[in-house]
PDB file of C-alpha atoms and ligand atoms in Angstrom:
ATOM      1  CA  MET A   4      -7.050 -13.307  11.422  1.00 42.00           C
ATOM      2  CA  SER A   5      -4.516 -15.849  10.081  1.00 44.00           C
ATOM      3  CA  GLY A   6      -5.578 -19.403  10.583  1.00 53.00           C
ATOM      4  CA  ASN A   7      -9.184 -18.352  10.198  1.00 73.00           C
ATOM      5  CA  VAL A   8     -11.102 -18.492   6.947  1.00 90.00           C
ATOM      6  CA  SER A   9     -10.921 -15.236   5.078  1.00 93.00           C
ATOM      7  CA  ARG A  10     -14.343 -13.705   4.362  1.00 96.00           C
ATOM      8  CA  ILE A  11     -14.830 -12.203   0.921  1.00 97.00           C
ATOM      9  CA  LEU A  12     -17.728 -10.031  -0.176  1.00 98.00           C
ATOM     10  CA  VAL A  13     -18.347 -10.346  -3.881  1.00 98.00           C
ATOM     11  CA  VAL A  14     -20.320  -7.478  -5.364  1.00 98.00           C
ATOM     12  CA  GLU A  15     -21.484  -8.218  -8.887  1.00 97.00           C
ATOM     13  CA  ASP A  16     -24.883  -7.788 -10.481  1.00 96.00           C
ATOM     14  CA  GLU A  17     -24.381 -10.031 -13.474  1.00 95.00           C
ATOM     15  CA  PRO A  18     -25.701 -13.505 -12.303  1.00 95.00           C
ATOM     16  CA  THR A  19     -23.405 -15.648 -14.393  1.00 94.00           C
ATOM     17  CA  ILE A  20     -20.227 -13.862 -13.371  1.00 94.00           C
ATOM     18  CA  ALA A  21     -21.377 -13.557  -9.713  1.00 96.00           C
ATOM     19  CA  ARG A  22     -22.177 -17.313  -9.610  1.00 95.00           C
ATOM     20  CA  ALA A  23     -18.863 -18.262 -11.196  1.00 95.00           C
ATOM     21  CA  VAL A  24     -16.830 -16.073  -8.878  1.00 96.00           C
ATOM     22  CA  VAL A  25     -18.623 -17.244  -5.789  1.00 97.00           C
ATOM     23  CA  ASP A  26     -18.414 -20.968  -6.671  1.00 96.00           C
ATOM     24  CA  ARG A  27     -14.650 -20.661  -7.314  1.00 96.00           C
ATOM     25  CA  LEU A  28     -13.926 -18.738  -4.088  1.00 96.00           C
ATOM     26  CA  VAL A  29     -15.919 -21.160  -2.092  1.00 96.00           C
ATOM     27  CA  ALA A  30     -13.967 -24.034  -3.716  1.00 96.00           C
ATOM     28  CA  GLU A  31     -10.755 -22.221  -2.784  1.00 95.00           C
ATOM     29  CA  GLY A  32     -11.800 -22.307   0.867  1.00 95.00           C
ATOM     30  CA  PHE A  33     -13.014 -18.745   1.318  1.00 95.00           C
ATOM     31  CA  ALA A  34     -16.187 -17.746   3.128  1.00 95.00           C
ATOM     32  CA  VAL A  35     -18.131 -15.796   0.584  1.00 97.00           C
ATOM     33  CA  GLU A  36     -21.025 -13.233   0.710  1.00 96.00           C
ATOM     34  CA  LEU A  37     -22.719 -11.925  -2.356  1.00 97.00           C
ATOM     35  CA  ALA A  38     -24.323  -8.532  -3.034  1.00 98.00           C
ATOM     36  CA  GLY A  39     -25.911  -7.532  -6.341  1.00 97.00           C
ATOM     37  CA  ASP A  40     -26.306  -3.764  -5.928  1.00 98.00           C
ATOM     38  CA  GLY A  41     -24.606  -0.783  -4.294  1.00 97.00           C
ATOM     39  CA  PRO A  42     -26.745  -0.280  -1.156  1.00 98.00           C
ATOM     40  CA  THR A  43     -26.728  -4.050  -0.388  1.00 98.00           C
ATOM     41  CA  ALA A  44     -22.912  -4.078  -0.738  1.00 98.00           C
ATOM     42  CA  VAL A  45     -22.494  -1.330   1.768  1.00 97.00           C
ATOM     43  CA  GLU A  46     -24.820  -3.097   4.205  1.00 97.00           C
ATOM     44  CA  ARG A  47     -23.143  -6.456   3.811  1.00 97.00           C
ATOM     45  CA  ALA A  48     -19.731  -4.929   4.288  1.00 96.00           C
ATOM     46  CA  ARG A  49     -21.004  -3.594   7.581  1.00 96.00           C
ATOM     47  CA  THR A  50     -22.595  -6.891   8.803  1.00 95.00           C
ATOM     48  CA  CYS A  51     -20.079  -9.497   7.593  1.00 93.00           C
ATOM     49  CA  GLU A  52     -16.869  -7.484   8.039  1.00 93.00           C
ATOM     50  CA  PRO A  53     -15.126  -9.015   5.037  1.00 96.00           C
ATOM     51  CA  HIS A  54     -11.348  -9.299   4.815  1.00 94.00           C
ATOM     52  CA  LEU A  55     -11.599  -8.245   1.128  1.00 96.00           C
ATOM     53  CA  ILE A  56     -14.163  -7.036  -1.261  1.00 97.00           C
ATOM     54  CA  VAL A  57     -14.357  -7.997  -4.932  1.00 97.00           C
ATOM     55  CA  LEU A  58     -16.173  -5.053  -6.401  1.00 96.00           C
ATOM     56  CA  ASP A  59     -17.701  -4.578  -9.864  1.00 95.00           C
ATOM     57  CA  VAL A  60     -17.891  -0.968 -11.108  1.00 93.00           C
ATOM     58  CA  MET A  61     -21.221  -0.738 -12.846  1.00 92.00           C
ATOM     59  CA  LEU A  62     -24.001  -1.702 -10.331  1.00 95.00           C
ATOM     60  CA  PRO A  63     -27.621  -0.878  -9.745  1.00 96.00           C
ATOM     61  CA  GLY A  64     -28.354   1.508  -6.934  1.00 95.00           C
ATOM     62  CA  PHE A  65     -25.076   3.340  -6.857  1.00 93.00           C
ATOM     63  CA  ASP A  66     -21.770   2.290  -8.536  1.00 93.00           C
ATOM     64  CA  GLY A  67     -18.668   0.531  -7.281  1.00 93.00           C
ATOM     65  CA  LEU A  68     -16.866   3.885  -6.689  1.00 91.00           C
ATOM     66  CA  GLU A  69     -19.496   5.032  -4.323  1.00 93.00           C
ATOM     67  CA  VAL A  70     -19.543   1.579  -2.564  1.00 95.00           C
ATOM     68  CA  CYS A  71     -15.791   1.923  -2.226  1.00 92.00           C
ATOM     69  CA  ARG A  72     -15.963   5.404  -0.740  1.00 88.00           C
ATOM     70  CA  ARG A  73     -18.729   4.505   1.773  1.00 92.00           C
ATOM     71  CA  VAL A  74     -17.190   1.366   2.895  1.00 92.00           C
ATOM     72  CA  GLN A  75     -13.688   2.730   3.299  1.00 86.00           C
ATOM     73  CA  ALA A  76     -15.095   5.695   5.305  1.00 84.00           C
ATOM     74  CA  GLU A  77     -16.294   3.179   7.952  1.00 84.00           C
ATOM     75  CA  ARG A  78     -13.508   0.686   8.029  1.00 82.00           C
ATOM     76  CA  PRO A  79     -10.364   0.241   5.945  1.00 81.00           C
ATOM     77  CA  VAL A  80     -10.781  -3.021   3.880  1.00 89.00           C
ATOM     78  CA  PRO A  81      -8.847  -4.144   0.829  1.00 90.00           C
ATOM     79  CA  VAL A  82     -10.871  -3.689  -2.455  1.00 92.00           C
ATOM     80  CA  LEU A  83     -10.228  -5.562  -5.633  1.00 93.00           C
ATOM     81  CA  MET A  84     -12.035  -3.778  -8.426  1.00 92.00           C
ATOM     82  CA  LEU A  85     -13.503  -5.542 -11.475  1.00 93.00           C
ATOM     83  CA  THR A  86     -13.465  -3.257 -14.529  1.00 88.00           C
ATOM     84  CA  ALA A  87     -15.026  -3.708 -17.951  1.00 85.00           C
ATOM     85  CA  ARG A  88     -12.135  -2.426 -19.979  1.00 80.00           C
ATOM     86  CA  ASP A  89      -8.534  -1.310 -19.700  1.00 74.00           C
ATOM     87  CA  ASP A  90      -9.516   2.320 -20.315  1.00 76.00           C
ATOM     88  CA  GLU A  91     -12.002   2.019 -17.477  1.00 78.00           C
ATOM     89  CA  THR A  92      -9.090   0.895 -15.246  1.00 73.00           C
ATOM     90  CA  ASP A  93      -7.130   3.874 -16.451  1.00 68.00           C
ATOM     91  CA  LEU A  94     -10.017   6.201 -15.586  1.00 73.00           C
ATOM     92  CA  LEU A  95     -10.445   4.790 -12.140  1.00 75.00           C
ATOM     93  CA  VAL A  96      -6.668   4.838 -11.558  1.00 68.00           C
ATOM     94  CA  GLY A  97      -6.753   8.482 -12.560  1.00 61.00           C
ATOM     95  CA  LEU A  98      -9.497   9.204 -10.055  1.00 69.00           C
ATOM     96  CA  GLY A  99      -7.507   7.452  -7.220  1.00 69.00           C
ATOM     97  CA  VAL A 100     -10.718   5.734  -5.940  1.00 72.00           C
ATOM     98  CA  GLY A 101      -8.827   3.689  -3.340  1.00 74.00           C
ATOM     99  CA  ALA A 102      -9.049   0.155  -4.779  1.00 83.00           C
ATOM    100  CA  ASP A 103      -6.053  -2.006  -3.879  1.00 83.00           C
ATOM    101  CA  ASP A 104      -5.878  -3.735  -7.199  1.00 84.00           C
ATOM    102  CA  TYR A 105      -7.788  -3.949 -10.477  1.00 84.00           C
ATOM    103  CA  VAL A 106      -8.758  -6.926 -12.629  1.00 86.00           C
ATOM    104  CA  THR A 107     -10.113  -6.262 -16.181  1.00 85.00           C
ATOM    105  CA  LYS A 108     -12.987  -8.427 -17.518  1.00 86.00           C
ATOM    106  CA  PRO A 109     -12.899 -10.977 -18.976  1.00 86.00           C
ATOM    107  CA  PHE A 110     -10.556 -12.447 -16.404  1.00 86.00           C
ATOM    108  CA  SER A 111      -9.672 -16.031 -15.589  1.00 88.00           C
ATOM    109  CA  MET A 112     -10.713 -17.409 -12.264  1.00 91.00           C
ATOM    110  CA  ARG A 113      -7.067 -18.357 -11.696  1.00 89.00           C
ATOM    111  CA  GLU A 114      -5.941 -14.829 -12.174  1.00 87.00           C
ATOM    112  CA  LEU A 115      -8.605 -13.514  -9.819  1.00 92.00           C
ATOM    113  CA  VAL A 116      -7.839 -15.981  -7.085  1.00 93.00           C
ATOM    114  CA  ALA A 117      -4.023 -15.155  -7.459  1.00 89.00           C
ATOM    115  CA  ARG A 118      -4.685 -11.443  -7.107  1.00 89.00           C
ATOM    116  CA  ILE A 119      -7.017 -11.992  -4.087  1.00 93.00           C
ATOM    117  CA  ARG A 120      -4.464 -14.107  -2.340  1.00 91.00           C
ATOM    118  CA  ALA A 121      -1.627 -11.536  -3.048  1.00 86.00           C
ATOM    119  CA  VAL A 122      -3.697  -8.757  -1.537  1.00 86.00           C
ATOM    120  CA  LEU A 123      -4.600 -10.852   1.518  1.00 89.00           C
ATOM    121  CA  ARG A 124      -1.017 -11.989   2.077  1.00 85.00           C
ATOM    122  CA  ARG A 125       0.145  -8.411   2.027  1.00 79.00           C
ATOM    123  CA  VAL A 126      -2.440  -7.154   4.403  1.00 77.00           C
ATOM    124  CA  GLU A 127      -2.079 -10.178   6.833  1.00 76.00           C
ATOM    125  CA  ARG A 128       1.650 -10.601   6.733  1.00 71.00           C
ATOM    126  CA  PRO A 129       3.255 -10.296  10.105  1.00 69.00           C
ATOM    127  CA  VAL A 130       4.995  -6.999  10.713  1.00 67.00           C
ATOM    128  CA  PRO A 131       8.452  -7.256  12.273  1.00 69.00           C
ATOM    129  CA  ASP A 132       8.649  -5.691  15.830  1.00 71.00           C
ATOM    130  CA  ALA A 133      11.153  -3.038  14.626  1.00 70.00           C
ATOM    131  CA  ALA A 134       8.539  -1.911  12.057  1.00 73.00           C
ATOM    132  CA  LEU A 135       5.924  -1.409  14.681  1.00 80.00           C
ATOM    133  CA  ALA A 136       7.391   1.681  16.303  1.00 84.00           C
ATOM    134  CA  PRO A 137       5.452   4.829  15.589  1.00 88.00           C
ATOM    135  CA  LEU A 138       6.909   6.981  12.877  1.00 88.00           C
ATOM    136  CA  ARG A 139       6.903  10.755  13.166  1.00 90.00           C
ATOM    137  CA  VAL A 140       7.988  12.721  10.129  1.00 90.00           C
ATOM    138  CA  GLY A 141       7.264  16.420   9.670  1.00 91.00           C
ATOM    139  CA  PRO A 142       3.510  16.848   9.869  1.00 93.00           C
ATOM    140  CA  LEU A 143       2.934  13.040   9.681  1.00 94.00           C
ATOM    141  CA  GLU A 144       2.454  10.565  12.513  1.00 94.00           C
ATOM    142  CA  LEU A 145       2.161   6.857  11.573  1.00 93.00           C
ATOM    143  CA  ASP A 146       1.176   4.175  14.046  1.00 91.00           C
ATOM    144  CA  PRO A 147       1.936   0.880  12.267  1.00 87.00           C
ATOM    145  CA  ARG A 148       0.424  -1.261  14.994  1.00 83.00           C
ATOM    146  CA  ALA A 149      -2.980   0.322  14.711  1.00 83.00           C
ATOM    147  CA  ARG A 150      -2.414   1.280  11.026  1.00 84.00           C
ATOM    148  CA  ARG A 151      -3.425   4.830  11.773  1.00 89.00           C
ATOM    149  CA  VAL A 152      -2.222   8.037  10.243  1.00 93.00           C
ATOM    150  CA  ARG A 153      -2.414  11.653  11.386  1.00 94.00           C
ATOM    151  CA  ARG A 154      -1.401  14.766   9.592  1.00 94.00           C
ATOM    152  CA  ASP A 155      -1.073  17.878  11.873  1.00 93.00           C
ATOM    153  CA  GLY A 156      -2.796  15.912  14.602  1.00 93.00           C
ATOM    154  CA  ARG A 157      -5.854  15.130  12.462  1.00 92.00           C
ATOM    155  CA  GLU A 158      -6.637  11.521  11.610  1.00 91.00           C
ATOM    156  CA  VAL A 159      -6.537  10.675   7.961  1.00 90.00           C
ATOM    157  CA  HIS A 160      -8.291   7.443   6.760  1.00 85.00           C
ATOM    158  CA  LEU A 161      -6.086   5.472   4.386  1.00 85.00           C
ATOM    159  CA  THR A 162      -6.846   2.161   2.733  1.00 82.00           C
ATOM    160  CA  PRO A 163      -4.504  -0.702   3.716  1.00 80.00           C
ATOM    161  CA  THR A 164      -2.440  -0.349   0.535  1.00 84.00           C
ATOM    162  CA  GLU A 165      -2.227   3.416   0.863  1.00 89.00           C
ATOM    163  CA  PHE A 166      -0.970   2.927   4.361  1.00 90.00           C
ATOM    164  CA  ASP A 167       1.707   0.467   3.268  1.00 89.00           C
ATOM    165  CA  LEU A 168       2.805   2.756   0.440  1.00 93.00           C
ATOM    166  CA  LEU A 169       3.100   5.739   2.741  1.00 95.00           C
ATOM    167  CA  ALA A 170       5.040   3.700   5.297  1.00 92.00           C
ATOM    168  CA  CYS A 171       7.458   2.474   2.543  1.00 92.00           C
ATOM    169  CA  LEU A 172       7.958   6.106   1.318  1.00 94.00           C
ATOM    170  CA  ILE A 173       8.524   7.326   4.863  1.00 92.00           C
ATOM    171  CA  ARG A 174      11.062   4.618   5.663  1.00 89.00           C
ATOM    172  CA  ASN A 175      12.994   5.533   2.514  1.00 90.00           C
ATOM    173  CA  ARG A 176      12.415   9.299   2.757  1.00 89.00           C
ATOM    174  CA  GLY A 177      14.722  11.386   0.599  1.00 86.00           C
ATOM    175  CA  MET A 178      15.367   8.498  -1.708  1.00 90.00           C
ATOM    176  CA  VAL A 179      13.738   8.217  -5.102  1.00 93.00           C
ATOM    177  CA  LEU A 180      11.918   4.885  -5.432  1.00 93.00           C
ATOM    178  CA  THR A 181      11.013   3.538  -8.779  1.00 92.00           C
ATOM    179  CA  ARG A 182       7.520   2.263  -9.541  1.00 90.00           C
ATOM    180  CA  ALA A 183       8.939  -1.240  -9.939  1.00 87.00           C
ATOM    181  CA  VAL A 184      10.544  -1.067  -6.508  1.00 88.00           C
ATOM    182  CA  LEU A 185       7.358   0.240  -4.918  1.00 91.00           C
ATOM    183  CA  LEU A 186       5.364  -2.501  -6.558  1.00 87.00           C
ATOM    184  CA  GLU A 187       7.715  -5.141  -5.155  1.00 83.00           C
ATOM    185  CA  GLN A 188       7.872  -3.604  -1.748  1.00 85.00           C
ATOM    186  CA  VAL A 189       4.300  -2.726  -1.233  1.00 86.00           C
ATOM    187  CA  TRP A 190       2.310  -5.046  -3.611  1.00 79.00           C
ATOM    188  CA  ASP A 191       4.625  -8.107  -3.543  1.00 73.00           C
ATOM    189  CA  TRP A 192       4.604  -8.038  -7.374  1.00 65.00           C
ATOM    190  CA  VAL A 193       7.646  -9.041  -9.325  1.00 59.00           C
ATOM    191  CA  ASP A 194       6.460  -8.087 -12.816  1.00 59.00           C
ATOM    192  CA  ALA A 195       6.129  -4.371 -13.582  1.00 56.00           C
ATOM    193  CA  SER A 196       2.880  -4.600 -15.418  1.00 62.00           C
ATOM    194  CA  GLY A 197       0.913  -2.833 -12.697  1.00 67.00           C
ATOM    195  CA  THR A 198       2.862   0.424 -12.480  1.00 75.00           C
ATOM    196  CA  ARG A 199      -0.239   2.439 -12.946  1.00 78.00           C
ATOM    197  CA  VAL A 200      -1.623   1.021  -9.767  1.00 81.00           C
ATOM    198  CA  VAL A 201       1.259   2.785  -8.059  1.00 87.00           C
ATOM    199  CA  ASP A 202       0.356   6.114  -9.729  1.00 86.00           C
ATOM    200  CA  SER A 203      -3.245   5.663  -8.628  1.00 84.00           C
ATOM    201  CA  HIS A 204      -2.223   5.245  -4.941  1.00 87.00           C
ATOM    202  CA  VAL A 205       0.256   8.122  -4.981  1.00 91.00           C
ATOM    203  CA  LYS A 206      -2.591  10.282  -6.365  1.00 88.00           C
ATOM    204  CA  ALA A 207      -4.895   9.152  -3.526  1.00 87.00           C
ATOM    205  CA  LEU A 208      -2.128   9.893  -0.876  1.00 92.00           C
ATOM    206  CA  ARG A 209      -1.656  13.346  -2.301  1.00 92.00           C
ATOM    207  CA  ARG A 210      -5.368  14.001  -2.271  1.00 89.00           C
ATOM    208  CA  LYS A 211      -5.672  12.920   1.403  1.00 90.00           C
ATOM    209  CA  LEU A 212      -2.367  14.232   2.846  1.00 92.00           C
ATOM    210  CA  GLY A 213      -1.597  17.217   0.712  1.00 90.00           C
ATOM    211  CA  GLN A 214      -0.041  17.584  -2.781  1.00 88.00           C
ATOM    212  CA  GLU A 215       3.319  18.667  -1.667  1.00 89.00           C
ATOM    213  CA  LEU A 216       4.665  15.725   0.337  1.00 91.00           C
ATOM    214  CA  ILE A 217       5.322  13.218  -2.486  1.00 94.00           C
ATOM    215  CA  ARG A 218       7.501  14.463  -5.311  1.00 93.00           C
ATOM    216  CA  THR A 219       7.377  12.910  -8.817  1.00 93.00           C
ATOM    217  CA  VAL A 220      10.840  12.305 -10.283  1.00 90.00           C
ATOM    218  CA  HIS A 221       9.916  12.361 -13.907  1.00 89.00           C
ATOM    219  CA  GLY A 222      10.675   9.112 -15.666  1.00 83.00           C
ATOM    220  CA  VAL A 223      12.024   7.541 -12.481  1.00 87.00           C
ATOM    221  CA  GLY A 224       9.506   7.331  -9.627  1.00 92.00           C
ATOM    222  CA  TYR A 225       8.532   8.983  -6.421  1.00 95.00           C
ATOM    223  CA  SER A 226      10.109  10.331  -3.241  1.00 94.00           C
ATOM    224  CA  LEU A 227       8.833  11.662   0.037  1.00 92.00           C
ATOM    225  CA  GLU A 228      10.243  15.176   0.605  1.00 84.00           C
ATOM    226  CA  ILE A 229      10.104  15.808   4.367  1.00 78.00           C
ATOM    227  CA  ALA A 230      13.126  16.639   6.456  1.00 62.00           C
TER     228      ALA A 230
HETATM  229 CA1   CA B 317     -22.073  -4.711 -13.526  1.00 71.40          CA
END
């Protein structure tokens, strides 16, 4: 994938925003597809196999949450969600919808591009050979090469960020990791403004893998509790 042009699917029904985002991403050297409603977004995700989706929440047809669910059920792809307000971000984070990052409107194009590049860098970064060996911990099996996870032999579909977060928790199992450390390790962020993104992904992992695996250490962070 590296060396090639990254394909980005932009899903936004508001023409002015859609136009501005598409123009900027094309100018930044991305290959861009546009969809203006939920069903078209799911169809485009299937046909153009984007490396990342920029996804508005409120859409005709069905909303961004449903797009996210349907797309992720077919193929894990990073999703950057565009939200209307901070409290909408909080709500989505609470639901653990499986977006890799959130940008609140109004946003600057510079911020959007920076966030897109950060997610792509993370997903595409080369994994050291030592980190490619399968991990087997308690009921969990991780195959970092194929980015697949099983719990009790049953495959569980994780988003790319959920996978990276789980791998980080497993490699440091028994240790308490602060949100800031997880942000830096998993998201490559140096400022701690995005700690609720960590909470959102922990919530999603618990929902998919079972509530008991990841322990909240109140006021500190999270730890994976498997022998
Ligand atoms: Ca909209």
